[in-house]
PDB file of C-alpha atoms and ligand atoms in Angstrom:
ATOM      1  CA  UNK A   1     131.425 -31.992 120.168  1.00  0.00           C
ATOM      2  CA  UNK A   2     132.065 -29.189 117.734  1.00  0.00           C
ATOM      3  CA  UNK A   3     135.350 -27.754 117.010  1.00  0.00           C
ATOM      4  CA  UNK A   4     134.485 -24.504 118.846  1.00  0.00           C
ATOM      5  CA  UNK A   5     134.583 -26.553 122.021  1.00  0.00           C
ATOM      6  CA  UNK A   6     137.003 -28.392 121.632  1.00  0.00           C
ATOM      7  CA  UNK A   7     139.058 -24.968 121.172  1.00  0.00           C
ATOM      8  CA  UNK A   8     137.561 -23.548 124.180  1.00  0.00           C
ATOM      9  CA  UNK A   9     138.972 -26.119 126.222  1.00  0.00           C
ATOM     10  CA  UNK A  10     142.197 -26.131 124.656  1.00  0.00           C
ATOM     11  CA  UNK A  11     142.497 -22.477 125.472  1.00  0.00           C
ATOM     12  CA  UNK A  12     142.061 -22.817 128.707  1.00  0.00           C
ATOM     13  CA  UNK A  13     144.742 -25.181 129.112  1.00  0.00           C
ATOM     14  CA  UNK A  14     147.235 -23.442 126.922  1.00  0.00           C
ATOM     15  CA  UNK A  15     149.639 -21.772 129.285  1.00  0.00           C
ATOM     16  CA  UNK A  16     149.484 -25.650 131.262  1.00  0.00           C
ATOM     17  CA  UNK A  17     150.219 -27.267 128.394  1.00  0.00           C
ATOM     18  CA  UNK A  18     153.367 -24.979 127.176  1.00  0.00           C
ATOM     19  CA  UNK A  19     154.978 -25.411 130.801  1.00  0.00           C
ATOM     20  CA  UNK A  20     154.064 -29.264 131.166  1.00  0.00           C
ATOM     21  CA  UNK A  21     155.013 -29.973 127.352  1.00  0.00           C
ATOM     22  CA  UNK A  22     158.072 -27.680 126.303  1.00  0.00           C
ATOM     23  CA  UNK A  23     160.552 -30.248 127.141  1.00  0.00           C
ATOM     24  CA  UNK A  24     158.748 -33.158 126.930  1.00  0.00           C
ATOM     25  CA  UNK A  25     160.087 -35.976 125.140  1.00  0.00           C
ATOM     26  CA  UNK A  26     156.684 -37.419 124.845  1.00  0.00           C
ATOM     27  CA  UNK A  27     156.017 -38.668 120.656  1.00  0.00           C
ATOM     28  CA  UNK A  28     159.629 -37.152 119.934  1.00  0.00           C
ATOM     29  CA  UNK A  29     161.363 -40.636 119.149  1.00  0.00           C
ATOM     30  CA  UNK A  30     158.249 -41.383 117.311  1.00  0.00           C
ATOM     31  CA  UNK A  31     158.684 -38.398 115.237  1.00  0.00           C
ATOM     32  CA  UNK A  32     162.413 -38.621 114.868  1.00  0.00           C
ATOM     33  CA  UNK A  33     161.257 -42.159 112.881  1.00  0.00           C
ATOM     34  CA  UNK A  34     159.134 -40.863 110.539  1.00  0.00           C
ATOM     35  CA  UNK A  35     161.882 -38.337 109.552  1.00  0.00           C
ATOM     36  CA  UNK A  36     164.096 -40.467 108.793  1.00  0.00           C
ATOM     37  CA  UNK A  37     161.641 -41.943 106.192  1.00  0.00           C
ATOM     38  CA  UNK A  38     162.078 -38.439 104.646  1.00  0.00           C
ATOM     39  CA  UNK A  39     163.820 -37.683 101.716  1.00  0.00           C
ATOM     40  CA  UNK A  40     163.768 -33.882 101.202  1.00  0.00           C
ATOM     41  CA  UNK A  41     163.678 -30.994 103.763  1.00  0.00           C
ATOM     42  CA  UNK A  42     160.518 -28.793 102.450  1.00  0.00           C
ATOM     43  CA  UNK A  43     156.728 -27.639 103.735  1.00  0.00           C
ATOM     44  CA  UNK A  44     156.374 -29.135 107.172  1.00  0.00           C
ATOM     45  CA  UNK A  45     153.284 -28.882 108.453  1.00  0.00           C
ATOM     46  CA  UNK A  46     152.736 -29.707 112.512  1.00  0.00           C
ATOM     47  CA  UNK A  47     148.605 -30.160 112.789  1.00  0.00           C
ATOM     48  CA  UNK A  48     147.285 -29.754 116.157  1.00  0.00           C
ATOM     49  CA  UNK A  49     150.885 -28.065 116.952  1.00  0.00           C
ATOM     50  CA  UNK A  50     149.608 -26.910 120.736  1.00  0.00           C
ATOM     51  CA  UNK A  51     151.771 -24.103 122.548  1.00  0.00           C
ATOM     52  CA  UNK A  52     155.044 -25.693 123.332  1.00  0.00           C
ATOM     53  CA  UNK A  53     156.241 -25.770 120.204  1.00  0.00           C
ATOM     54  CA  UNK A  54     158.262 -29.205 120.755  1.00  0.00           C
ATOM     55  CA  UNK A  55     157.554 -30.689 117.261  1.00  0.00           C
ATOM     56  CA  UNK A  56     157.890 -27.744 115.167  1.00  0.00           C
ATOM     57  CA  UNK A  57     161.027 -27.197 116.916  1.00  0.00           C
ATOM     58  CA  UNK A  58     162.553 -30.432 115.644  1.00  0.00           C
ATOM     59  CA  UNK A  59     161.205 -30.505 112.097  1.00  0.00           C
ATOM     60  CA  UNK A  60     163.106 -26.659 112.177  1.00  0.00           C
ATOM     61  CA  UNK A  61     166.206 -28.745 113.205  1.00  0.00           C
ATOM     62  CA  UNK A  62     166.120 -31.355 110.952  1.00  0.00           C
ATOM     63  CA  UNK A  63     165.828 -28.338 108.099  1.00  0.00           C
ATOM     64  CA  UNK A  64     162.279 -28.073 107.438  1.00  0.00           C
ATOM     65  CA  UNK A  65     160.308 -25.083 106.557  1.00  0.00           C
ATOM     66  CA  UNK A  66     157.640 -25.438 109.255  1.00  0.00           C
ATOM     67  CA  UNK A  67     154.348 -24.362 109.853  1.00  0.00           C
ATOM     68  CA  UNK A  68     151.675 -24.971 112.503  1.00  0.00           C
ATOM     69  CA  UNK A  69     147.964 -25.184 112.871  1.00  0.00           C
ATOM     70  CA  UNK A  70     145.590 -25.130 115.784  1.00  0.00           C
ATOM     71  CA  UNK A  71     141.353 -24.662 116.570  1.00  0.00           C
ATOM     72  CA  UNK A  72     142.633 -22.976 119.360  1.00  0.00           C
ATOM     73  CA  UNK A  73     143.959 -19.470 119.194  1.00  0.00           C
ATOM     74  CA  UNK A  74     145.620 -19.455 122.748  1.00  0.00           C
ATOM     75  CA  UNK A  75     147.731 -22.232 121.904  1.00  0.00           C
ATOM     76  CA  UNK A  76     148.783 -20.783 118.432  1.00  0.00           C
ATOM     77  CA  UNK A  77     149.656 -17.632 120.174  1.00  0.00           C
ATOM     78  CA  UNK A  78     151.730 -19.000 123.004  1.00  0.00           C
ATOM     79  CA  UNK A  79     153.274 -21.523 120.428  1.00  0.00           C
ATOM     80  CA  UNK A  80     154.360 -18.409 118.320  1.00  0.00           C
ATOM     81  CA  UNK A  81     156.047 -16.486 121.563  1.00  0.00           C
ATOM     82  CA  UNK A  82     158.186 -20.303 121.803  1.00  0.00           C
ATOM     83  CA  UNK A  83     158.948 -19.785 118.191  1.00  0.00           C
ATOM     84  CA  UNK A  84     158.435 -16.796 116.098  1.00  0.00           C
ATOM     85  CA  UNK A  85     160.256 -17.854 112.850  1.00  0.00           C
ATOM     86  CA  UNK A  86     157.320 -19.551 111.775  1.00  0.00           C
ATOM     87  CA  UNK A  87     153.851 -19.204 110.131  1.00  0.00           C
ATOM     88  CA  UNK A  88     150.927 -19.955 112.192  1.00  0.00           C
ATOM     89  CA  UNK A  89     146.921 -20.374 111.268  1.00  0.00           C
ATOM     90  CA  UNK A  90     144.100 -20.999 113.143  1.00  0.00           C
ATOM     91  CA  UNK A  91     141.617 -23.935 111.819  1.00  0.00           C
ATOM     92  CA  UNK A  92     139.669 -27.055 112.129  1.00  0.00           C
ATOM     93  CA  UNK A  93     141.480 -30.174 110.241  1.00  0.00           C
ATOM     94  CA  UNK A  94     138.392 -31.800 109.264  1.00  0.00           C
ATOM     95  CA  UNK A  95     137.110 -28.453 107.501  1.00  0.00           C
ATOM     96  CA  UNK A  96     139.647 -26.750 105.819  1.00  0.00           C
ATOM     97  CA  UNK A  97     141.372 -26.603 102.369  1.00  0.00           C
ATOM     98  CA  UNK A  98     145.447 -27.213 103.206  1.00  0.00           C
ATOM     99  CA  UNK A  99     147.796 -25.580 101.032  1.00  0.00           C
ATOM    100  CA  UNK A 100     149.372 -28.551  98.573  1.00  0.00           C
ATOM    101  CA  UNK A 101     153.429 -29.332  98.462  1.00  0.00           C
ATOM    102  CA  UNK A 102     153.873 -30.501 102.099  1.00  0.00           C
ATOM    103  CA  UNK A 103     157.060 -32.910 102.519  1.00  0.00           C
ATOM    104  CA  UNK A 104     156.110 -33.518 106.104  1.00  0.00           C
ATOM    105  CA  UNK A 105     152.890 -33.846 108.134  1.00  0.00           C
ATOM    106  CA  UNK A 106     152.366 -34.588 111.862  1.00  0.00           C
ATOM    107  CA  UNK A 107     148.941 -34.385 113.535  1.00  0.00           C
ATOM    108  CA  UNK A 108     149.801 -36.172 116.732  1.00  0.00           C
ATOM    109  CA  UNK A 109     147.267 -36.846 119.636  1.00  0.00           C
ATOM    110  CA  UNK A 110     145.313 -34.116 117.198  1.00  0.00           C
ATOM    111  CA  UNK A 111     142.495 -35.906 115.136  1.00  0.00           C
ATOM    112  CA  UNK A 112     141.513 -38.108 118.006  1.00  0.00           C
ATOM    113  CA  UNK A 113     139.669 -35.178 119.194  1.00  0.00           C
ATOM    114  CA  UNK A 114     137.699 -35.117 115.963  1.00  0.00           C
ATOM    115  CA  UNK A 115     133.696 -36.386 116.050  1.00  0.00           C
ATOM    116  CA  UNK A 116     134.028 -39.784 113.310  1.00  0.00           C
ATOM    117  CA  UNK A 117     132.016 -38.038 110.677  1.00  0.00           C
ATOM    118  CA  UNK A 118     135.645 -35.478 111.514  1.00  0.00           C
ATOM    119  CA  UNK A 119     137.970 -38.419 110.301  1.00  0.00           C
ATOM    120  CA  UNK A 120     137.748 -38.796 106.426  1.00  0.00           C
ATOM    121  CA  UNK A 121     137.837 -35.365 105.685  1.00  0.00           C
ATOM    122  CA  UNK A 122     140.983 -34.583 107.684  1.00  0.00           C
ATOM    123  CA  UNK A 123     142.756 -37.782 106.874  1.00  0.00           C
ATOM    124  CA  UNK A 124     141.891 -36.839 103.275  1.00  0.00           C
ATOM    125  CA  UNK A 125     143.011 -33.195 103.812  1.00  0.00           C
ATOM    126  CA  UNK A 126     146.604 -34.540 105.146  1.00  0.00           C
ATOM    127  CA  UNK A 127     147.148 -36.870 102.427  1.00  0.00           C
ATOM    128  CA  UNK A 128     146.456 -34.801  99.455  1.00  0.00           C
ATOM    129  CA  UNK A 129     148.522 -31.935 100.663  1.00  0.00           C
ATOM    130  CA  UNK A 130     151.497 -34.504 100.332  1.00  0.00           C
ATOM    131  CA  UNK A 131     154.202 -34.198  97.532  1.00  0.00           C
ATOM    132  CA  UNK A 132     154.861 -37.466  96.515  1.00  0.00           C
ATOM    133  CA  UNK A 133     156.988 -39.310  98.611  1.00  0.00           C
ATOM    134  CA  UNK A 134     156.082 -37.228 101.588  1.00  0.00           C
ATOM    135  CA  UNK A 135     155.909 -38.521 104.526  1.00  0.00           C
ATOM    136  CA  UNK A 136     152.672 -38.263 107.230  1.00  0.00           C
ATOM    137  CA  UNK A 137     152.886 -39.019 110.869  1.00  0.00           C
ATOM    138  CA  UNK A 138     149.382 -39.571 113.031  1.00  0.00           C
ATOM    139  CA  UNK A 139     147.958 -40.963 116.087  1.00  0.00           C
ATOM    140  CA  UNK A 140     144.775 -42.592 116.972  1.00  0.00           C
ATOM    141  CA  UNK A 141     142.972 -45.220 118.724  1.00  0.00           C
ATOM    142  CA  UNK A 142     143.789 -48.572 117.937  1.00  0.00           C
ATOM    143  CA  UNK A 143     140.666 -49.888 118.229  1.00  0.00           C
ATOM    144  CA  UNK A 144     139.005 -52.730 116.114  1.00  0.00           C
ATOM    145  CA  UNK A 145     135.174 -50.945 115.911  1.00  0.00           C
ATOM    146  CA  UNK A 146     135.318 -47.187 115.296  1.00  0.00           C
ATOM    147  CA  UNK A 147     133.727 -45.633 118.462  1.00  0.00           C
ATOM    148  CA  UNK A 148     133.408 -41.943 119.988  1.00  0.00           C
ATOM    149  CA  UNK A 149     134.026 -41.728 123.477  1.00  0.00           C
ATOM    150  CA  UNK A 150     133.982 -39.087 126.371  1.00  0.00           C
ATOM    151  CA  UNK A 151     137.259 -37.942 128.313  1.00  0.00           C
ATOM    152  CA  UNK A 152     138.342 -35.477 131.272  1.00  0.00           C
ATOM    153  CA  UNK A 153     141.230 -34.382 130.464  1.00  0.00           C
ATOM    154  CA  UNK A 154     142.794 -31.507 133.432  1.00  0.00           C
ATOM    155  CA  UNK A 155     139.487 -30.127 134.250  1.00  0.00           C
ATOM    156  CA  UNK A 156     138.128 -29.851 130.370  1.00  0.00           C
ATOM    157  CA  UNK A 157     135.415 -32.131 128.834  1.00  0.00           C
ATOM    158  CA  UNK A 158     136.710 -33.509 125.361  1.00  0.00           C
ATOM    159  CA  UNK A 159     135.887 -35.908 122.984  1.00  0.00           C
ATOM    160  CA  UNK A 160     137.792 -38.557 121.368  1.00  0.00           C
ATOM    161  CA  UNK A 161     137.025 -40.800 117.930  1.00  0.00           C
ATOM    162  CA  UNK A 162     138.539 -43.082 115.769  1.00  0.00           C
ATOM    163  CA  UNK A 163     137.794 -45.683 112.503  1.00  0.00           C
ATOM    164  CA  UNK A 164     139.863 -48.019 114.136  1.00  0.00           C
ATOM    165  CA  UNK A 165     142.780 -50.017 112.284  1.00  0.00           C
ATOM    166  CA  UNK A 166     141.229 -51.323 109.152  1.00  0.00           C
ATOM    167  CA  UNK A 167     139.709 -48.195 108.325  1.00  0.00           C
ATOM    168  CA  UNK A 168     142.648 -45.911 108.753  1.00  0.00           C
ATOM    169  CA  UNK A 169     144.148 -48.363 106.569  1.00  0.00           C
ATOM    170  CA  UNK A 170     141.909 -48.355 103.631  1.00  0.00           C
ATOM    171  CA  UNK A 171     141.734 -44.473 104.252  1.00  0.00           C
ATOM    172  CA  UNK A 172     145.659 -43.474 103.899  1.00  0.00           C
ATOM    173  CA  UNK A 173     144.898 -46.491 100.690  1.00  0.00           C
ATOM    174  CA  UNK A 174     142.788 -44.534  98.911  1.00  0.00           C
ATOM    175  CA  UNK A 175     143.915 -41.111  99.565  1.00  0.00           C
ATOM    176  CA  UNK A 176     147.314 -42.153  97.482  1.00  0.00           C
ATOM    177  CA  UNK A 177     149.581 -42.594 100.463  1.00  0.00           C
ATOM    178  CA  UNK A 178     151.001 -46.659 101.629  1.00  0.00           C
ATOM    179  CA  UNK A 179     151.243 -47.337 105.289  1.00  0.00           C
ATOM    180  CA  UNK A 180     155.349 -47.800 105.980  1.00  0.00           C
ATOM    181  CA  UNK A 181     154.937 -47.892 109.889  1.00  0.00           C
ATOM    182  CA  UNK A 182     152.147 -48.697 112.336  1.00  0.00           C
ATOM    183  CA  UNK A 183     153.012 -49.137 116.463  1.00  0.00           C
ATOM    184  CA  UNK A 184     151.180 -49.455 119.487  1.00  0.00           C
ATOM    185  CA  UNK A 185     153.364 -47.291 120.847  1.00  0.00           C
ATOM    186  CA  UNK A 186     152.341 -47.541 124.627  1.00  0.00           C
ATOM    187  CA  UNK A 187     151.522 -50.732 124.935  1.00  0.00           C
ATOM    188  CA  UNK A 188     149.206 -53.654 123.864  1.00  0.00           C
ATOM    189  CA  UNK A 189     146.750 -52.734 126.070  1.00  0.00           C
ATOM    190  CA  UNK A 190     146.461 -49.278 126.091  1.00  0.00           C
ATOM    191  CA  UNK A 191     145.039 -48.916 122.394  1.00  0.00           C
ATOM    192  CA  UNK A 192     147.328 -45.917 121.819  1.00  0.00           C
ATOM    193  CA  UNK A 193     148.820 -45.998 117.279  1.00  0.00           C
ATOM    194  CA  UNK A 194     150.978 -44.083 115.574  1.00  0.00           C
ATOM    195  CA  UNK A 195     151.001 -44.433 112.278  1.00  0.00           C
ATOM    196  CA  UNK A 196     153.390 -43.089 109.495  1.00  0.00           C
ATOM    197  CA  UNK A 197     152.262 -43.088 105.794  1.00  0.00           C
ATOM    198  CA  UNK A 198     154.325 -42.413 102.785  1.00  0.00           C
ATOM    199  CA  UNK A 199     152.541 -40.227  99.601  1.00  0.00           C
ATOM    200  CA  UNK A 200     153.262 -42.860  96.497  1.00  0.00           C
TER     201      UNK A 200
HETATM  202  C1  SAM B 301     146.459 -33.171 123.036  1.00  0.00           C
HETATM  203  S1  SAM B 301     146.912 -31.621 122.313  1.00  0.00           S
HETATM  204  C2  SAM B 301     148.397 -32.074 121.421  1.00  0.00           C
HETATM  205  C3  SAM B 301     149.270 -30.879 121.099  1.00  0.00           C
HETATM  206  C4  SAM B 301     150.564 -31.217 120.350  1.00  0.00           C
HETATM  207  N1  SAM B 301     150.300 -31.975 119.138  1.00  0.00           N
HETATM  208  C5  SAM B 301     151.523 -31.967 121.247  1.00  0.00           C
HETATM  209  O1  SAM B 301     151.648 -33.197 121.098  1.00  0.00           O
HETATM  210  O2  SAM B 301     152.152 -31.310 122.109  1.00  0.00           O
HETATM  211  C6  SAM B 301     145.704 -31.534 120.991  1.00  0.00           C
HETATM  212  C7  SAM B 301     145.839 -30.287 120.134  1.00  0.00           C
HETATM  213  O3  SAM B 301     145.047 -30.476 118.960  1.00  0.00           O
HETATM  214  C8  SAM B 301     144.299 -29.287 118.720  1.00  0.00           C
HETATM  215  N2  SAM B 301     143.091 -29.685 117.961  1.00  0.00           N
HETATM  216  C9  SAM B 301     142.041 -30.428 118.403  1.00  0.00           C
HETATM  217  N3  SAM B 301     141.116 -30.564 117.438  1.00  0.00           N
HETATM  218  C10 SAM B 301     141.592 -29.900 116.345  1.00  0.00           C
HETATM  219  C11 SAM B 301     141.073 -29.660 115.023  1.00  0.00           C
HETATM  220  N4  SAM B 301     139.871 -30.131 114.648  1.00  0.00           N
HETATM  221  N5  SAM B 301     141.827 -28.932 114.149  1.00  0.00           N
HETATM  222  C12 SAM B 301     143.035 -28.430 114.540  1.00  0.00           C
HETATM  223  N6  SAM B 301     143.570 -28.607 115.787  1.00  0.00           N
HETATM  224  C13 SAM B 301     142.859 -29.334 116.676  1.00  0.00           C
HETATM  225  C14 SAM B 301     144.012 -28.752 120.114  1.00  0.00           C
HETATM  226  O4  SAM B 301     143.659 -27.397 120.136  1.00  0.00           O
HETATM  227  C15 SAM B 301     145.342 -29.035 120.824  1.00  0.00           C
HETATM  228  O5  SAM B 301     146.269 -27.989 120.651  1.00  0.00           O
END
């Protein structure tokens, strides 16, 4: 699936997403942990950031200068009306040339929406815009094979990829970042992984 439909669907579901997600303390623990592997408050960057806002409004707690990024322009402009005090820009993750100095990256339940050919590029994209020491936070699919797959997802068609464990691994490896924390975070079974990586 190309980016352009992926966006499509995403902003259709914006103003669903906002209402169902503002408060939701869905990832949020998660993302409280790689904070605290953090050890300066600059560029945070919130990839895939949606329209609720509920990341970037953390990382703006915990001090951080934050931006966010979306394909989709409804969520970036609904996400802006949640908060304003923040810079917003539309793109694709797996095609675009980040700005460098970020002390903090999320991209969470993002990149799994990316076709596999999607995955090196943007992992590559997140880790090189990392100061050293910074700190990246990511989901995929813990799978052992990488695989694409088909989804419904609240009446939209997406599509979902990952490497699977190993490669991620070597990935993060080579793009000059170390692996500090990896979780199934909902279970054995369900294949969900976060992952937080640390820019030596
Ligand atoms: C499942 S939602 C997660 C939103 C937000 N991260 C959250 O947890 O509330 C996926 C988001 O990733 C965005 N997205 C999907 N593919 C993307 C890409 N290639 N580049 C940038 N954003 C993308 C979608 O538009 C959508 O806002």
């Amino acid at each position: 699936m190309e980016v352009e439909q992926t966006a499509i669907g995403y902003d259709e579901l914006a103003h669903w997403w906002g209402e169902r997600h503002r408060d939701s303390g869905y990832g949020v623990k998660q993302l409280e942990r790689a904070i605290s592997f953090s050890l300066e408050q600059g560029k945070a960057l919130d990839v895939g950031c949606g329209s609720s806002g509920r990341f970037m409004r953390v990382l703006k707690e915990k001090g951080f200068d934050v931006e966010g990024m979306d394909c989709s322009e409804e969520m970036l402009k609904l996400a802006e009306n949640e908060l304003f005090d923040c810079r917003y820009f539309q793109g694709d993750i797996a095609n675009c040339q980040l700005d460098n100095g970020y002390a903090f990256i999320s991209a969470w339940d993002s990149t799994f929406h990316l076709p596999l050919v999607g995955q090196e590029p943007a992992l590559k994209s997140m880790c090189s815009a990392l100061v050293e020491g910074g700190i990246l936070i990511y989901t995929f699919g813990g799978v052992s094979e990488e695989g694409e797959i088909s989804g419904g997802f609240e009446g939209q068609d997406f599509e979902y990829s990952s490497l699977g464990l190993t490669k991620n691994l070597e990935l993060i490896t080579q793009f000059g970042c170390e692996c500090i924390h990896l979780e199934f975070d909902q279970g054995p079974g369900e294949g969900h992984v976060y992952l937080i990586a640390r820019k030596r």
